[in-house]
PDB file of C-alpha atoms in Angstrom:
ATOM      1  CA  MET C 250       2.179 -60.661-201.811  1.00 53.00           C
ATOM      2  CA  LEU C 251      -0.036 -62.753-199.300  1.00 52.00           C
ATOM      3  CA  LYS C 252      -0.103 -62.126-195.443  1.00 55.00           C
ATOM      4  CA  GLY C 253      -1.835 -65.821-194.368  1.00 59.00           C
ATOM      5  CA  ASN C 254      -4.937 -65.394-196.397  1.00 58.00           C
ATOM      6  CA  GLU C 255      -4.618 -61.361-196.702  1.00 68.00           C
ATOM      7  CA  LEU C 256      -3.628 -59.585-199.872  1.00 74.00           C
ATOM      8  CA  ILE C 257      -0.871 -56.654-198.249  1.00 75.00           C
ATOM      9  CA  SER C 258       0.620 -53.843-200.178  1.00 79.00           C
ATOM     10  CA  ARG C 259       3.905 -53.241-201.503  1.00 78.00           C
ATOM     11  CA  ARG C 260       4.825 -50.662-199.206  1.00 78.00           C
ATOM     12  CA  ASP C 261       3.535 -52.991-196.091  1.00 74.00           C
ATOM     13  CA  PHE C 262       5.353 -55.704-197.198  1.00 72.00           C
ATOM     14  CA  LEU C 263       9.039 -53.469-197.285  1.00 74.00           C
ATOM     15  CA  GLY C 264       8.346 -52.107-194.142  1.00 69.00           C
ATOM     16  CA  THR C 265       7.421 -55.223-192.227  1.00 70.00           C
ATOM     17  CA  VAL C 266      11.222 -56.761-194.077  1.00 67.00           C
ATOM     18  CA  VAL C 267      12.748 -53.214-193.405  1.00 63.00           C
ATOM     19  CA  ASN C 268      11.909 -53.433-189.141  1.00 67.00           C
ATOM     20  CA  ASP C 269      12.550 -56.756-188.787  1.00 65.00           C
ATOM     21  CA  PHE C 270      16.397 -56.520-190.450  1.00 63.00           C
ATOM     22  CA  CYS C 271      16.325 -53.221-188.002  1.00 57.00           C
ATOM     23  CA  ARG C 272      15.696 -55.423-185.369  1.00 65.00           C
ATOM     24  CA  LEU C 273      18.165 -57.933-186.172  1.00 61.00           C
ATOM     25  CA  THR C 274      20.646 -55.920-186.828  1.00 62.00           C
ATOM     26  CA  ILE C 275      20.608 -54.216-183.277  1.00 62.00           C
ATOM     27  CA  ASN C 276      20.165 -57.224-181.666  1.00 59.00           C
ATOM     28  CA  ALA C 277      23.222 -58.597-182.954  1.00 58.00           C
ATOM     29  CA  VAL C 278      24.986 -55.862-182.169  1.00 56.00           C
ATOM     30  CA  LYS C 279      23.450 -55.651-178.295  1.00 52.00           C
ATOM     31  CA  ALA C 280      24.867 -59.265-178.060  1.00 52.00           C
ATOM     32  CA  THR C 281      27.925 -58.738-180.103  1.00 52.00           C
ATOM     33  CA  ALA C 282      29.056 -55.677-178.554  1.00 50.00           C
ATOM     34  CA  PRO C 283      28.733 -55.300-174.631  1.00 46.00           C
ATOM     35  CA  GLY C 284      31.991 -58.248-174.437  1.00 59.00           C
ATOM     36  CA  LYS C 285      34.308 -55.165-175.462  1.00 66.00           C
ATOM     37  CA  SER C 286      34.228 -52.021-173.693  1.00 81.00           C
ATOM     38  CA  LEU C 287      36.669 -49.683-176.290  1.00 90.00           C
ATOM     39  CA  ILE C 288      37.295 -45.806-175.082  1.00 95.00           C
ATOM     40  CA  ARG C 289      35.677 -44.031-177.244  1.00 96.00           C
ATOM     41  CA  PRO C 290      36.712 -40.163-178.668  1.00 96.00           C
ATOM     42  CA  PRO C 291      35.534 -37.351-177.108  1.00 95.00           C
ATOM     43  CA  GLY C 292      31.626 -36.440-177.476  1.00 95.00           C
ATOM     44  CA  ALA C 293      30.546 -40.247-178.386  1.00 95.00           C
ATOM     45  CA  ILE C 294      26.985 -40.731-178.006  1.00 94.00           C
ATOM     46  CA  GLU C 295      25.928 -43.528-176.627  1.00 92.00           C
ATOM     47  CA  GLU C 296      27.578 -47.224-177.872  1.00 91.00           C
ATOM     48  CA  ILE C 297      25.063 -49.244-179.236  1.00 90.00           C
ATOM     49  CA  ALA C 298      23.534 -45.488-181.486  1.00 93.00           C
ATOM     50  CA  PHE C 299      26.980 -45.003-182.217  1.00 94.00           C
ATOM     51  CA  LEU C 300      27.904 -48.340-183.621  1.00 93.00           C
ATOM     52  CA  ALA C 301      24.333 -48.416-185.255  1.00 93.00           C
ATOM     53  CA  GLY C 302      24.793 -44.354-187.009  1.00 95.00           C
ATOM     54  CA  CYS C 303      28.889 -44.802-187.647  1.00 96.00           C
ATOM     55  CA  GLN C 304      29.831 -44.756-190.984  1.00 96.00           C
ATOM     56  CA  ARG C 305      33.424 -46.192-190.273  1.00 96.00           C
ATOM     57  CA  CYS C 306      34.754 -43.581-192.408  1.00 96.00           C
ATOM     58  CA  GLY C 307      38.010 -42.699-190.922  1.00 96.00           C
ATOM     59  CA  LYS C 308      37.592 -39.259-190.839  1.00 97.00           C
ATOM     60  CA  CYS C 309      38.112 -38.060-186.828  1.00 97.00           C
ATOM     61  CA  SER C 310      41.354 -40.725-186.662  1.00 97.00           C
ATOM     62  CA  GLY C 311      42.700 -38.574-189.832  1.00 97.00           C
ATOM     63  CA  ALA C 312      41.966 -35.451-188.111  1.00 97.00           C
ATOM     64  CA  CYS C 313      43.563 -36.531-184.456  1.00 96.00           C
ATOM     65  CA  GLU C 314      47.040 -34.777-185.075  1.00 93.00           C
ATOM     66  CA  ASP C 315      48.296 -36.551-181.967  1.00 93.00           C
ATOM     67  CA  ARG C 316      47.615 -40.376-183.887  1.00 95.00           C
ATOM     68  CA  SER C 317      45.311 -40.925-180.528  1.00 96.00           C
ATOM     69  CA  ILE C 318      42.019 -42.143-182.077  1.00 97.00           C
ATOM     70  CA  HIS C 319      42.794 -46.096-183.900  1.00 97.00           C
ATOM     71  CA  ILE C 320      40.455 -47.837-186.233  1.00 97.00           C
ATOM     72  CA  ALA C 321      38.763 -50.831-185.101  1.00 94.00           C
ATOM     73  CA  GLY C 322      40.688 -53.872-187.059  1.00 93.00           C
ATOM     74  CA  PRO C 323      38.609 -56.763-189.465  1.00 90.00           C
ATOM     75  CA  ASP C 324      38.709 -58.994-185.747  1.00 86.00           C
ATOM     76  CA  GLU C 325      36.773 -56.766-183.781  1.00 87.00           C
ATOM     77  CA  GLY C 326      33.300 -58.209-184.934  1.00 85.00           C
ATOM     78  CA  VAL C 327      30.415 -55.607-185.130  1.00 86.00           C
ATOM     79  CA  LEU C 328      32.988 -52.946-183.843  1.00 91.00           C
ATOM     80  CA  VAL C 329      35.155 -53.047-187.149  1.00 92.00           C
ATOM     81  CA  GLY C 330      36.088 -49.358-188.221  1.00 95.00           C
ATOM     82  CA  THR C 331      34.954 -47.433-185.106  1.00 96.00           C
ATOM     83  CA  PRO C 332      37.514 -45.347-183.302  1.00 97.00           C
ATOM     84  CA  TYR C 333      38.334 -45.703-180.426  1.00 97.00           C
ATOM     85  CA  LEU C 334      41.222 -44.531-177.924  1.00 96.00           C
ATOM     86  CA  VAL C 335      43.884 -46.324-175.651  1.00 94.00           C
ATOM     87  CA  PRO C 336      44.659 -43.407-173.425  1.00 93.00           C
ATOM     88  CA  ASP C 337      47.577 -45.694-171.968  1.00 89.00           C
ATOM     89  CA  GLU C 338      49.562 -45.868-175.370  1.00 92.00           C
ATOM     90  CA  GLN C 339      48.584 -42.506-176.313  1.00 95.00           C
ATOM     91  CA  PRO C 340      46.760 -39.729-173.941  1.00 96.00           C
ATOM     92  CA  CYS C 341      44.155 -37.502-175.890  1.00 96.00           C
ATOM     93  CA  THR C 342      44.367 -33.313-176.055  1.00 94.00           C
ATOM     94  CA  PHE C 343      40.573 -32.833-175.942  1.00 94.00           C
ATOM     95  CA  CYS C 344      41.446 -30.805-179.428  1.00 94.00           C
ATOM     96  CA  LEU C 345      37.514 -31.923-180.480  1.00 95.00           C
ATOM     97  CA  ARG C 346      38.751 -32.141-184.037  1.00 96.00           C
ATOM     98  CA  CYS C 347      37.400 -35.349-184.342  1.00 97.00           C
ATOM     99  CA  ILE C 348      34.075 -34.094-183.385  1.00 96.00           C
ATOM    100  CA  GLU C 349      34.186 -31.294-186.529  1.00 96.00           C
ATOM    101  CA  VAL C 350      35.142 -33.725-189.283  1.00 97.00           C
ATOM    102  CA  CYS C 351      32.039 -36.444-188.183  1.00 97.00           C
ATOM    103  CA  PRO C 352      29.921 -36.509-191.240  1.00 97.00           C
ATOM    104  CA  SER C 353      27.796 -39.289-189.003  1.00 96.00           C
ATOM    105  CA  GLY C 354      27.430 -36.967-185.852  1.00 95.00           C
ATOM    106  CA  VAL C 355      27.835 -39.893-183.449  1.00 97.00           C
ATOM    107  CA  LEU C 356      30.756 -37.814-181.814  1.00 96.00           C
ATOM    108  CA  GLU C 357      28.414 -34.480-180.955  1.00 95.00           C
ATOM    109  CA  LYS C 358      29.591 -31.001-179.557  1.00 93.00           C
ATOM    110  CA  ARG C 359      28.836 -30.421-176.188  1.00 91.00           C
ATOM    111  CA  GLU C 360      28.539 -27.437-173.426  1.00 85.00           C
ATOM    112  CA  SER C 361      31.010 -28.419-170.979  1.00 80.00           C
ATOM    113  CA  SER C 362      34.516 -29.838-170.750  1.00 75.00           C
ATOM    114  CA  GLN C 363      33.753 -32.552-168.505  1.00 76.00           C
ATOM    115  CA  SER C 364      30.745 -33.994-170.648  1.00 86.00           C
ATOM    116  CA  TYR C 365      33.563 -34.661-173.433  1.00 91.00           C
ATOM    117  CA  ALA C 366      35.112 -37.204-170.144  1.00 92.00           C
ATOM    118  CA  ILE C 367      35.931 -40.780-172.616  1.00 94.00           C
ATOM    119  CA  GLY C 368      36.903 -42.478-169.436  1.00 94.00           C
ATOM    120  CA  VAL C 369      38.135 -42.636-165.931  1.00 95.00           C
ATOM    121  CA  ALA C 370      41.595 -42.913-164.317  1.00 96.00           C
ATOM    122  CA  LYS C 371      41.989 -46.037-161.195  1.00 96.00           C
ATOM    123  CA  ILE C 372      44.879 -46.143-159.445  1.00 97.00           C
ATOM    124  CA  ASN C 373      46.157 -49.490-158.622  1.00 96.00           C
ATOM    125  CA  GLN C 374      47.663 -48.433-154.941  1.00 96.00           C
ATOM    126  CA  ASP C 375      49.957 -52.130-155.192  1.00 96.00           C
ATOM    127  CA  ASN C 376      51.493 -50.466-158.120  1.00 96.00           C
ATOM    128  CA  CYS C 377      52.181 -46.738-157.085  1.00 97.00           C
ATOM    129  CA  LEU C 378      54.831 -45.042-155.315  1.00 97.00           C
ATOM    130  CA  ALA C 379      52.821 -42.838-153.450  1.00 96.00           C
ATOM    131  CA  TYR C 380      51.576 -46.092-151.677  1.00 96.00           C
ATOM    132  CA  HIS C 381      54.613 -47.378-150.910  1.00 95.00           C
ATOM    133  CA  GLU C 382      56.114 -44.717-149.020  1.00 91.00           C
ATOM    134  CA  GLN C 383      57.714 -42.776-151.709  1.00 94.00           C
ATOM    135  CA  LEU C 384      57.261 -39.254-152.653  1.00 92.00           C
ATOM    136  CA  CYS C 385      56.056 -38.629-156.249  1.00 94.00           C
ATOM    137  CA  SER C 386      52.801 -36.759-157.167  1.00 93.00           C
ATOM    138  CA  SER C 387      53.468 -37.285-161.095  1.00 95.00           C
ATOM    139  CA  CYS C 388      50.096 -37.942-162.018  1.00 96.00           C
ATOM    140  CA  LEU C 389      48.553 -35.060-160.596  1.00 95.00           C
ATOM    141  CA  TYR C 390      50.962 -32.324-162.094  1.00 95.00           C
ATOM    142  CA  ALA C 391      50.241 -34.044-165.595  1.00 96.00           C
ATOM    143  CA  CYS C 392      46.741 -34.010-165.239  1.00 96.00           C
ATOM    144  CA  PRO C 393      44.969 -31.063-167.301  1.00 94.00           C
ATOM    145  CA  MET C 394      41.656 -31.084-164.140  1.00 92.00           C
ATOM    146  CA  GLY C 395      44.995 -30.696-161.541  1.00 92.00           C
ATOM    147  CA  ILE C 396      43.605 -31.278-158.000  1.00 92.00           C
ATOM    148  CA  LYS C 397      39.849 -31.259-159.556  1.00 94.00           C
ATOM    149  CA  ALA C 398      40.838 -35.051-160.655  1.00 95.00           C
ATOM    150  CA  ILE C 399      43.132 -35.940-158.490  1.00 96.00           C
ATOM    151  CA  GLU C 400      43.363 -35.388-154.776  1.00 95.00           C
ATOM    152  CA  LEU C 401      46.294 -35.943-152.583  1.00 94.00           C
ATOM    153  CA  ARG C 402      45.032 -37.686-149.432  1.00 94.00           C
ATOM    154  CA  ASP C 403      47.213 -36.408-146.846  1.00 93.00           C
ATOM    155  CA  PHE C 404      49.278 -34.168-149.281  1.00 92.00           C
ATOM    156  CA  ARG C 405      50.750 -37.961-150.276  1.00 93.00           C
ATOM    157  CA  TYR C 406      48.090 -40.377-151.542  1.00 96.00           C
ATOM    158  CA  PRO C 407      46.500 -39.645-155.287  1.00 96.00           C
ATOM    159  CA  ILE C 408      42.991 -40.482-154.922  1.00 96.00           C
ATOM    160  CA  ILE C 409      40.935 -39.937-158.527  1.00 96.00           C
ATOM    161  CA  ARG C 410      37.996 -37.625-157.972  1.00 95.00           C
ATOM    162  CA  THR C 411      36.066 -40.072-160.287  1.00 93.00           C
ATOM    163  CA  GLU C 412      33.316 -36.966-161.093  1.00 92.00           C
ATOM    164  CA  CYS C 413      36.267 -34.390-162.270  1.00 94.00           C
ATOM    165  CA  CYS C 414      38.506 -37.376-164.615  1.00 95.00           C
ATOM    166  CA  ILE C 415      37.827 -36.954-168.143  1.00 94.00           C
ATOM    167  CA  GLY C 416      39.823 -39.819-168.499  1.00 95.00           C
ATOM    168  CA  CYS C 417      42.673 -38.641-171.030  1.00 96.00           C
ATOM    169  CA  GLY C 418      45.769 -40.451-169.933  1.00 96.00           C
ATOM    170  CA  ARG C 419      47.924 -37.751-169.361  1.00 96.00           C
ATOM    171  CA  CYS C 420      48.505 -39.133-165.508  1.00 96.00           C
ATOM    172  CA  ILE C 421      49.783 -42.786-167.029  1.00 95.00           C
ATOM    173  CA  LYS C 422      51.982 -41.423-168.943  1.00 94.00           C
ATOM    174  CA  ALA C 423      53.565 -39.073-166.843  1.00 95.00           C
ATOM    175  CA  CYS C 424      53.603 -42.137-164.040  1.00 96.00           C
ATOM    176  CA  ILE C 425      57.408 -43.136-163.271  1.00 95.00           C
ATOM    177  CA  ALA C 426      56.384 -45.913-161.437  1.00 95.00           C
ATOM    178  CA  GLU C 427      57.882 -49.214-163.778  1.00 94.00           C
ATOM    179  CA  ASN C 428      54.283 -51.026-163.714  1.00 93.00           C
ATOM    180  CA  PRO C 429      52.171 -48.198-164.491  1.00 90.00           C
ATOM    181  CA  ALA C 430      49.770 -47.831-161.702  1.00 96.00           C
ATOM    182  CA  ILE C 431      47.331 -45.818-163.490  1.00 96.00           C
ATOM    183  CA  ILE C 432      44.706 -46.967-166.191  1.00 95.00           C
ATOM    184  CA  VAL C 433      41.671 -45.434-167.529  1.00 95.00           C
ATOM    185  CA  VAL C 434      38.550 -47.062-168.055  1.00 94.00           C
ATOM    186  CA  PRO C 435      35.438 -46.273-170.090  1.00 91.00           C
ATOM    187  CA  CYS C 436      32.868 -44.238-168.318  1.00 83.00           C
ATOM    188  CA  PRO C 437      30.397 -46.053-166.913  1.00 72.00           C
ATOM    189  CA  THR C 438      27.746 -43.888-168.715  1.00 56.00           C
ATOM    190  CA  LYS C 439      29.068 -44.984-172.650  1.00 46.00           C
ATOM    191  CA  LYS C 440      28.544 -48.718-171.508  1.00 41.00           C
ATOM    192  CA  GLU C 441      25.310 -50.019-172.843  1.00 40.00           C
TER     193      GLU C 441
END
């Protein structure tokens, strides 16, 4: 093979082709992925590495007894075939079966339960009954982290302690407001 006027080996040529392909693929993923902020299953590694490493096998979704894990469809671009959660629809119970069956290692076993956080709850005070002078603390009682994650200011107004919230979505399901007063957004550290 010729590189300019220089002869290069087949190994060097293939190495250059593979490196260029990988660089282009990573740049395409970076250009496409940040537009979408999906909530990944517990134990998910950093998003770009997740997209590059996920085998898109769907085993995590199949292992989820609560059917919390969905698979991105063909209209999702580079995200197609990757697992995500919608805690507003179905909370995650953190059974961690998804990690056990993941063949690619993009869902990792971790030390503490807090390190499995998939998102953070946010309260919309316009919809929250407690902020409209009605007694309600259903989100607090539904939260598996309890008062660590949801504090009742003045024994009445729920405030999310973001450092302790794991983003499971149980508070959303428990919310009795006509329009749910809580949403879960991806953890800031999970975004690129």
